[in-house]
Structures are given as structure tokens and as C-alpha cells.
Amino acid sequence: MMGKRVFAPKLYYQLSLDQLVPQNHLLRQIATAVDFSFVYPLAKSHYSHTGQPSIDPVVIFKSMLIGYLYGITSERRLMSEIQVNLAYRWFLGYDFDEAIPDHSVLTKVRSRFGVAVFEKFFERSIHICAEAGLLGEGPVYVDATHVGAAASLESLVQREETVSPPLSVKDYIQKVYKDNPEPQEEDGATSLKSLPVDDKTAPEYGPEVHSHPETRKRSRGKTNQEYVSRTDPEATIIHRIRDGLRLAYKAHMAVAGKRGLVVTAAIATTGIAGEEHLLNDVLKSHTQHTGILVKEVVADTKYGTLANYVSLDQAGVTAFIPPHERTNGVNGFWGKDHFRYVPEQDIYFCPAGMPMKRAGTWPGKKRVIYRCEPGTCQTCQLRKECTPYGNLRTVTRFFDQSLIEEVKARIENPVGKELIRQRKTRIEGIFALGKELHGLRRTRLMGIWKVQIQLWLTATVINLKRAVKALTARLEGVAPTQTDNPPSAIAITTAPLYFSFTTAN
Ligand code: SF4
């Protein structure tokens, strides 16, 4: 017989919030594993010693954790969910009949605390992972991913139309040149093109946009040089073959640990910041957070620049990073892979078997130039495939090319191959998890410092989930009892509650 449910609300209930939350609930496990009282000293200096008591900062951080754990990216919706979700209420220490803080509290606290407090919060999650036995010496995996900005392409306006951010000195000079063009030179090049672009003198965000000619080329129509988002001026235009144009930031992360599962560094930048320039910062951040020196680093080809190899070598770090170099030739002509270097003699042998000796150096590019004897190439039968203009063929080699050769040999051995293979599943797995479940796909907040906070919170929940899993596995076989109540900073009422149900018709 088909049943039919008829809701008949009682006037009085005898129940306990604690009993309603399952023993194996993730929030209960986190509350057991983490003593959130560390938040008080972090937050203390940001409150006055007089006045009305604030919302408990532990409640604020726990609320944010709930949002990132369950992918609730809207803070309004988060507080609405907390209002009706018993487990969330239990985690925060709010009883059935207690009012939940307003969503605006989260915004205020974010501005009040700034990035330093949230970084410490993230750092604490790493220490919890270490206490759970997840962290130790081993390779550090580094990578970066784009995070969509909370701004539409519709918000793009010409830079001239906006006053925020103001033009930098370099941009202003470029604008002056653009507004007052000089006569064309004979070869058609204008003096504007010869303006040097110096990354080192560029301020942190805005002008970085202008220092990436590749990005300008790829942006197809709308460039960061000309357009800025009115909604989020710090978001930058990127172009991806699959997604087309979009506004984005970039998340640079390091992952380490015995199983390579703990996020140890997370840095937010504009969407066009080259990850190869951030490698040292990410590794420094890893060491600062974990207290463990990096001995081996694994990353993809984008990080394989000579500058990175040199700095890693000087720091005593073993690199497992495929070099970012072009071995194939230009326009179908033979590339460097057709030439064999003999280190004992410091010469190359060309495809025709002719020796190519040192012919000089190229200090600006930090390279040595190698050539055959004059006249050799002109009479060579292979020159149609070898030298584009029928001239003497040249091959160059970095002063520190031996470092690149070492890395190439290292990543070809079984250990190197295994680490390169692991990189994909480890750090890219973290990105996938963050994007799928923990709000990394798109920023909710505008401005790079808020995106940085979001990144740390995403990393924190990933770490806490790992730590809780490890700690739970360690306790496997020990059944939780009613006395195993969480040592939460907020007192949880475990006694049965009696209250009047006032919503009955
Ligand atoms: S063109 Fe010159 S460098 Fe090339 S294969 Fe011939 S001799 Fe060697």
C-alpha cells in the first residue's frame, strides 16, 4: 500500500544538536583534529580592548572554512546555509535557536585582518598536516593555473576611460609617444617600437601587463595594454585556445609531502604573470611555511629556463624540470638537435660532420657562438636544409649550458621519469580538486589581495581534509564514543534541549 507522509509538528522536542551530527561527519572530524584556539592570538591585535564583544573570530574562520569545504562561494548563501544546516551550526557552536551572524561580518573581518592573518591560518593547516605525518623531506612539485576573475568581458573599457588604476610612468611615456607620433623611419619602424621594456622597473601589477608581448599578440583584439576591467581592474585578459578571451588571475602553488598531497605555498598573481619568474618565490614560501629546505623541485617545461637552473643550482636544489628550449629549426631548417656537441673538445659537429669551433661570444644573451671554417657552408650539399640564407651556419650555446645538459640527463633516468609522471597526478590533481570542489575555478572577490586570501583558504581546506583523513586512518579501529566530543574552541551543548516549536500552523 502506498504510504503518504503527513507532517504533524510536535509542540516540544527532546533532542540534542550534538546527537544529530553523525560521528563520521567531516566537520566533526575537523573539529576533533583541529584546535582552533590558535586563531585568538592571531586576531587579538585587530580588536579593541573596549566596546561590545565582536563575533568570535573562530566562528568567522570556521564559517569561511565551511564555504570553501562545500564550495559555497557566495557569502550571503553561506550564511543562509549555516542558518538551516545542523552540522554547520554544530561546527560553529550555534544552537538551534541562536541567530547566525550577518554575511557582512565576513567582508569586514577580511578587511580588518588583511592577508597576514589568513597566511598564518593557511600555515597552521600545513603544521596540522605535519602533525598527521603527511609532511617530510622530498620533492616539491610546483605549477600554476588560471583562476577566472569575478568580472565579465563586458566590463572591459578603454584604459583612457578609467582612472583606476592610474597610468604608470612607463605607460604615461608610451601614451605621450603614441599621442605624438614621430615620422616613420625608412624601414617603416616607428620610434615607439624601439622603446625598451624593462620588467625590473615595472611596478607590481599594472605595467606587468605591458611587458608581455606574447600576451598582446594572443589577446586578439583586446589587449591588457588598451583595456581594463571596470569591475576588477587587477584582473587581466588572457586568451586560451579552448576558452577564448577571459579575465583571470593566476594561482602558483607548491605541493609536497610523503605522498605529495600537502599544499605548502600558494601565491596569487595577475593572469599573465609568467610562472617561470615565480619559481623562487614559491620555493621560498614553501620553506617559510614548512621550515623544510627544498632539495628537489619538480615542474613542467615552462619553468625550464636557464635563469631558474642557475638559481636552483646555486641554492643546492636538484631540478627535475624539462628545459624550455627550441631544438627544432626555424621555418623547417635543421635545428640544434641535428648538431652534436663534444664537451672534451668544446666543439660541435654539424650534420655534414664538419667541426664547428668557438667563433666568439654573445654577452647580452650569455651565449657562445660556434661556426664552421669560413667557406665550408657555401660549398656544402646540405646547406638547403641547414642554413636559411645560404650563409655560414651558426650554433649557439649558453655559458651555463652544462646545467641544461645535466637536467636533461636527470629527467631521462628512471627516477626523473617517475617524478615527472607523478607531477601530473599530484599538483594537477590538487588544481582539479580545488576547481571542482573548493572554489578555485573562479574568484569570488575582486582585487589581488582578496584573491590571495581565497587561494589560501582553498589550500587550507584541501590540507585539512588530507590531515583529517590521515588522523582518522591512524585512529582506525578505535570507535568514537559519546565522550569523544570535539575539543572545539566554542562550547558545544551536548545535553538534550527542550524548546517550543513556534512555526506550527
Ligand atoms: S651547411 Fe655548414 S653547418 Fe650545415 S651541414 Fe653544411 S657544412 Fe655543416
Short mmCIF file of C-alpha atoms in Angstrom, two decimals, residues 259-429:
data_model
loop_
_atom_site.label_atom_id
_atom_site.label_comp_id
_atom_site.label_asym_id
_atom_site.label_seq_id
_atom_site.Cartn_x
_atom_site.Cartn_y
_atom_site.Cartn_z
CA ARG A 259 52.53 11.37 -0.81
CA GLY A 260 52.87 14.81 -2.37
CA LEU A 261 49.49 15.94 -1.11
CA VAL A 262 50.02 18.95 1.12
CA VAL A 263 49.79 22.44 -0.36
CA THR A 264 52.79 24.25 1.09
CA ALA A 265 52.72 27.51 -0.87
CA ALA A 266 50.07 29.44 -2.76
CA ILE A 267 50.72 32.77 -4.43
CA ALA A 268 48.20 34.80 -6.44
CA THR A 269 49.32 36.99 -9.33
CA THR A 270 47.78 38.59 -12.39
CA GLY A 271 46.68 36.16 -15.07
CA ILE A 272 49.64 36.89 -17.32
CA ALA A 273 52.49 36.64 -14.81
CA GLY A 274 55.00 34.13 -16.16
CA GLU A 275 55.26 31.18 -13.79
CA GLU A 276 58.97 30.80 -14.57
CA HIS A 277 59.59 34.11 -12.76
CA LEU A 278 57.70 32.95 -9.66
CA LEU A 279 59.60 29.71 -9.03
CA ASN A 280 61.96 31.16 -6.44
CA ASP A 281 59.13 32.95 -4.63
CA VAL A 282 57.08 29.77 -4.45
CA LEU A 283 60.02 27.76 -3.11
CA LYS A 284 60.84 30.46 -0.55
CA SER A 285 57.24 30.44 0.57
CA HIS A 286 57.36 26.65 0.90
CA THR A 287 60.40 26.82 3.16
CA GLN A 288 58.94 29.66 5.19
CA HIS A 289 55.70 27.76 5.83
CA THR A 290 57.13 24.30 6.41
CA GLY A 291 60.57 25.04 7.83
CA ILE A 292 61.92 22.42 5.43
CA LEU A 293 64.60 23.29 2.89
CA VAL A 294 63.85 22.34 -0.69
CA LYS A 295 66.20 19.67 -2.01
CA GLU A 296 64.40 18.59 -5.18
CA VAL A 297 61.91 20.50 -7.28
CA VAL A 298 59.69 19.07 -10.00
CA ALA A 299 57.95 21.33 -12.50
CA ASP A 300 56.90 21.45 -16.14
CA THR A 301 58.68 22.87 -19.15
CA LYS A 302 57.53 26.44 -18.55
CA TYR A 303 59.83 26.62 -15.54
CA GLY A 304 62.78 25.22 -17.52
CA THR A 305 64.68 28.45 -18.08
CA LEU A 306 68.41 28.84 -17.69
CA ALA A 307 67.88 31.53 -15.04
CA ASN A 308 65.93 29.02 -12.94
CA TYR A 309 68.54 26.30 -13.41
CA VAL A 310 71.29 28.67 -12.32
CA SER A 311 69.44 29.89 -9.22
CA LEU A 312 68.45 26.35 -8.22
CA ASP A 313 72.00 25.14 -8.73
CA GLN A 314 73.33 27.96 -6.54
CA ALA A 315 70.79 27.08 -3.85
CA GLY A 316 71.78 23.41 -3.96
CA VAL A 317 68.37 22.32 -5.26
CA THR A 318 68.17 19.42 -7.71
CA ALA A 319 65.89 20.35 -10.60
CA PHE A 320 63.62 17.89 -12.35
CA ILE A 321 62.39 20.41 -14.88
CA PRO A 322 62.44 19.74 -18.63
CA PRO A 323 64.23 22.60 -20.40
CA HIS A 324 62.17 25.15 -22.24
CA GLU A 325 64.23 25.29 -25.39
CA ARG A 326 63.57 25.02 -29.05
CA THR A 327 65.51 22.21 -30.63
CA ASN A 328 63.72 22.23 -33.97
CA GLY A 329 64.80 24.79 -36.51
CA VAL A 330 63.07 27.88 -37.85
CA ASN A 331 60.92 27.61 -40.99
CA GLY A 332 61.75 23.94 -41.47
CA PHE A 333 65.53 24.32 -41.39
CA TRP A 334 67.53 21.96 -39.23
CA GLY A 335 67.55 22.79 -35.55
CA LYS A 336 70.17 22.36 -32.87
CA ASP A 337 69.21 18.73 -32.36
CA HIS A 338 70.98 17.96 -35.64
CA PHE A 339 74.31 19.17 -34.23
CA ARG A 340 76.43 17.08 -31.85
CA TYR A 341 78.41 18.71 -29.06
CA VAL A 342 81.67 17.18 -27.86
CA PRO A 343 82.42 18.63 -24.41
CA GLU A 344 86.02 17.35 -24.24
CA GLN A 345 86.95 19.40 -27.30
CA ASP A 346 84.33 22.14 -26.85
CA ILE A 347 83.23 21.86 -30.45
CA TYR A 348 80.07 20.94 -32.33
CA PHE A 349 79.92 18.60 -35.29
CA CYS A 350 77.42 19.62 -37.93
CA PRO A 351 75.22 17.20 -39.93
CA ALA A 352 77.90 17.09 -42.64
CA GLY A 353 80.43 16.01 -39.99
CA MET A 354 82.34 19.26 -40.11
CA PRO A 355 83.72 20.69 -36.84
CA MET A 356 82.24 23.98 -35.58
CA LYS A 357 84.61 25.85 -33.28
CA ARG A 358 84.12 28.76 -30.94
CA ALA A 359 83.82 31.90 -33.02
CA GLY A 360 83.05 34.36 -30.24
CA THR A 361 80.54 35.15 -27.53
CA TRP A 362 77.22 36.93 -27.36
CA PRO A 363 77.43 38.51 -23.89
CA GLY A 364 73.95 40.03 -23.98
CA LYS A 365 72.41 36.60 -24.45
CA LYS A 366 75.08 34.83 -22.37
CA ARG A 367 75.90 32.51 -25.25
CA VAL A 368 78.96 31.20 -27.07
CA ILE A 369 78.85 31.16 -30.89
CA TYR A 370 80.13 28.20 -32.89
CA ARG A 371 80.80 28.15 -36.65
CA CYS A 372 82.49 26.06 -39.33
CA GLU A 373 85.58 27.35 -41.06
CA PRO A 374 84.74 30.19 -43.48
CA GLY A 375 83.61 28.93 -46.87
CA THR A 376 82.60 25.48 -45.63
CA CYS A 377 78.86 26.00 -45.75
CA GLN A 378 78.89 27.71 -49.13
CA THR A 379 80.12 24.54 -50.77
CA CYS A 380 78.11 22.10 -48.63
CA GLN A 381 75.49 19.96 -50.33
CA LEU A 382 73.28 20.05 -47.21
CA ARG A 383 73.04 23.79 -46.93
CA LYS A 384 69.48 23.93 -48.38
CA GLU A 385 68.26 22.11 -45.27
CA CYS A 386 70.78 23.62 -42.88
CA THR A 387 71.22 27.33 -43.40
CA PRO A 388 68.29 29.60 -44.20
CA TYR A 389 70.11 32.14 -46.34
CA GLY A 390 72.98 30.02 -47.60
CA ASN A 391 75.33 31.81 -45.22
CA LEU A 392 77.75 30.35 -42.71
CA ARG A 393 75.64 28.33 -40.28
CA THR A 394 75.86 29.32 -36.62
CA VAL A 395 75.00 27.38 -33.49
CA THR A 396 74.93 28.98 -30.06
CA ARG A 397 75.37 27.53 -26.61
CA PHE A 398 74.63 29.12 -23.22
CA PHE A 399 77.58 29.84 -20.94
CA ASP A 400 75.79 27.57 -18.43
CA GLN A 401 74.58 25.05 -20.98
CA SER A 402 76.13 22.26 -18.91
CA LEU A 403 73.36 22.82 -16.34
CA ILE A 404 70.75 22.19 -19.02
CA GLU A 405 72.59 19.06 -20.16
CA GLU A 406 72.67 17.82 -16.57
CA VAL A 407 68.94 18.35 -16.14
CA LYS A 408 68.20 16.62 -19.44
CA ALA A 409 70.18 13.57 -18.33
CA ARG A 410 68.48 13.65 -14.89
CA ILE A 411 64.94 13.63 -16.21
CA GLU A 412 65.77 10.79 -18.56
CA ASN A 413 66.81 8.43 -15.78
CA PRO A 414 64.10 6.24 -14.12
CA VAL A 415 63.84 8.43 -11.01
CA GLY A 416 63.42 11.56 -13.10
CA LYS A 417 60.85 9.94 -15.35
CA GLU A 418 58.84 8.80 -12.34
CA LEU A 419 58.90 12.26 -10.73
CA ILE A 420 57.82 13.92 -13.97
CA ARG A 421 54.99 11.38 -14.23
CA GLN A 422 53.95 11.98 -10.60
CA ARG A 423 53.84 15.73 -11.15
CA LYS A 424 50.75 15.41 -13.29
CA THR A 425 48.73 13.43 -10.79
CA ARG A 426 49.91 15.36 -7.75
CA ILE A 427 49.86 19.06 -8.32
CA GLU A 428 47.43 18.96 -11.22
CA GLY A 429 45.23 16.72 -9.09
#
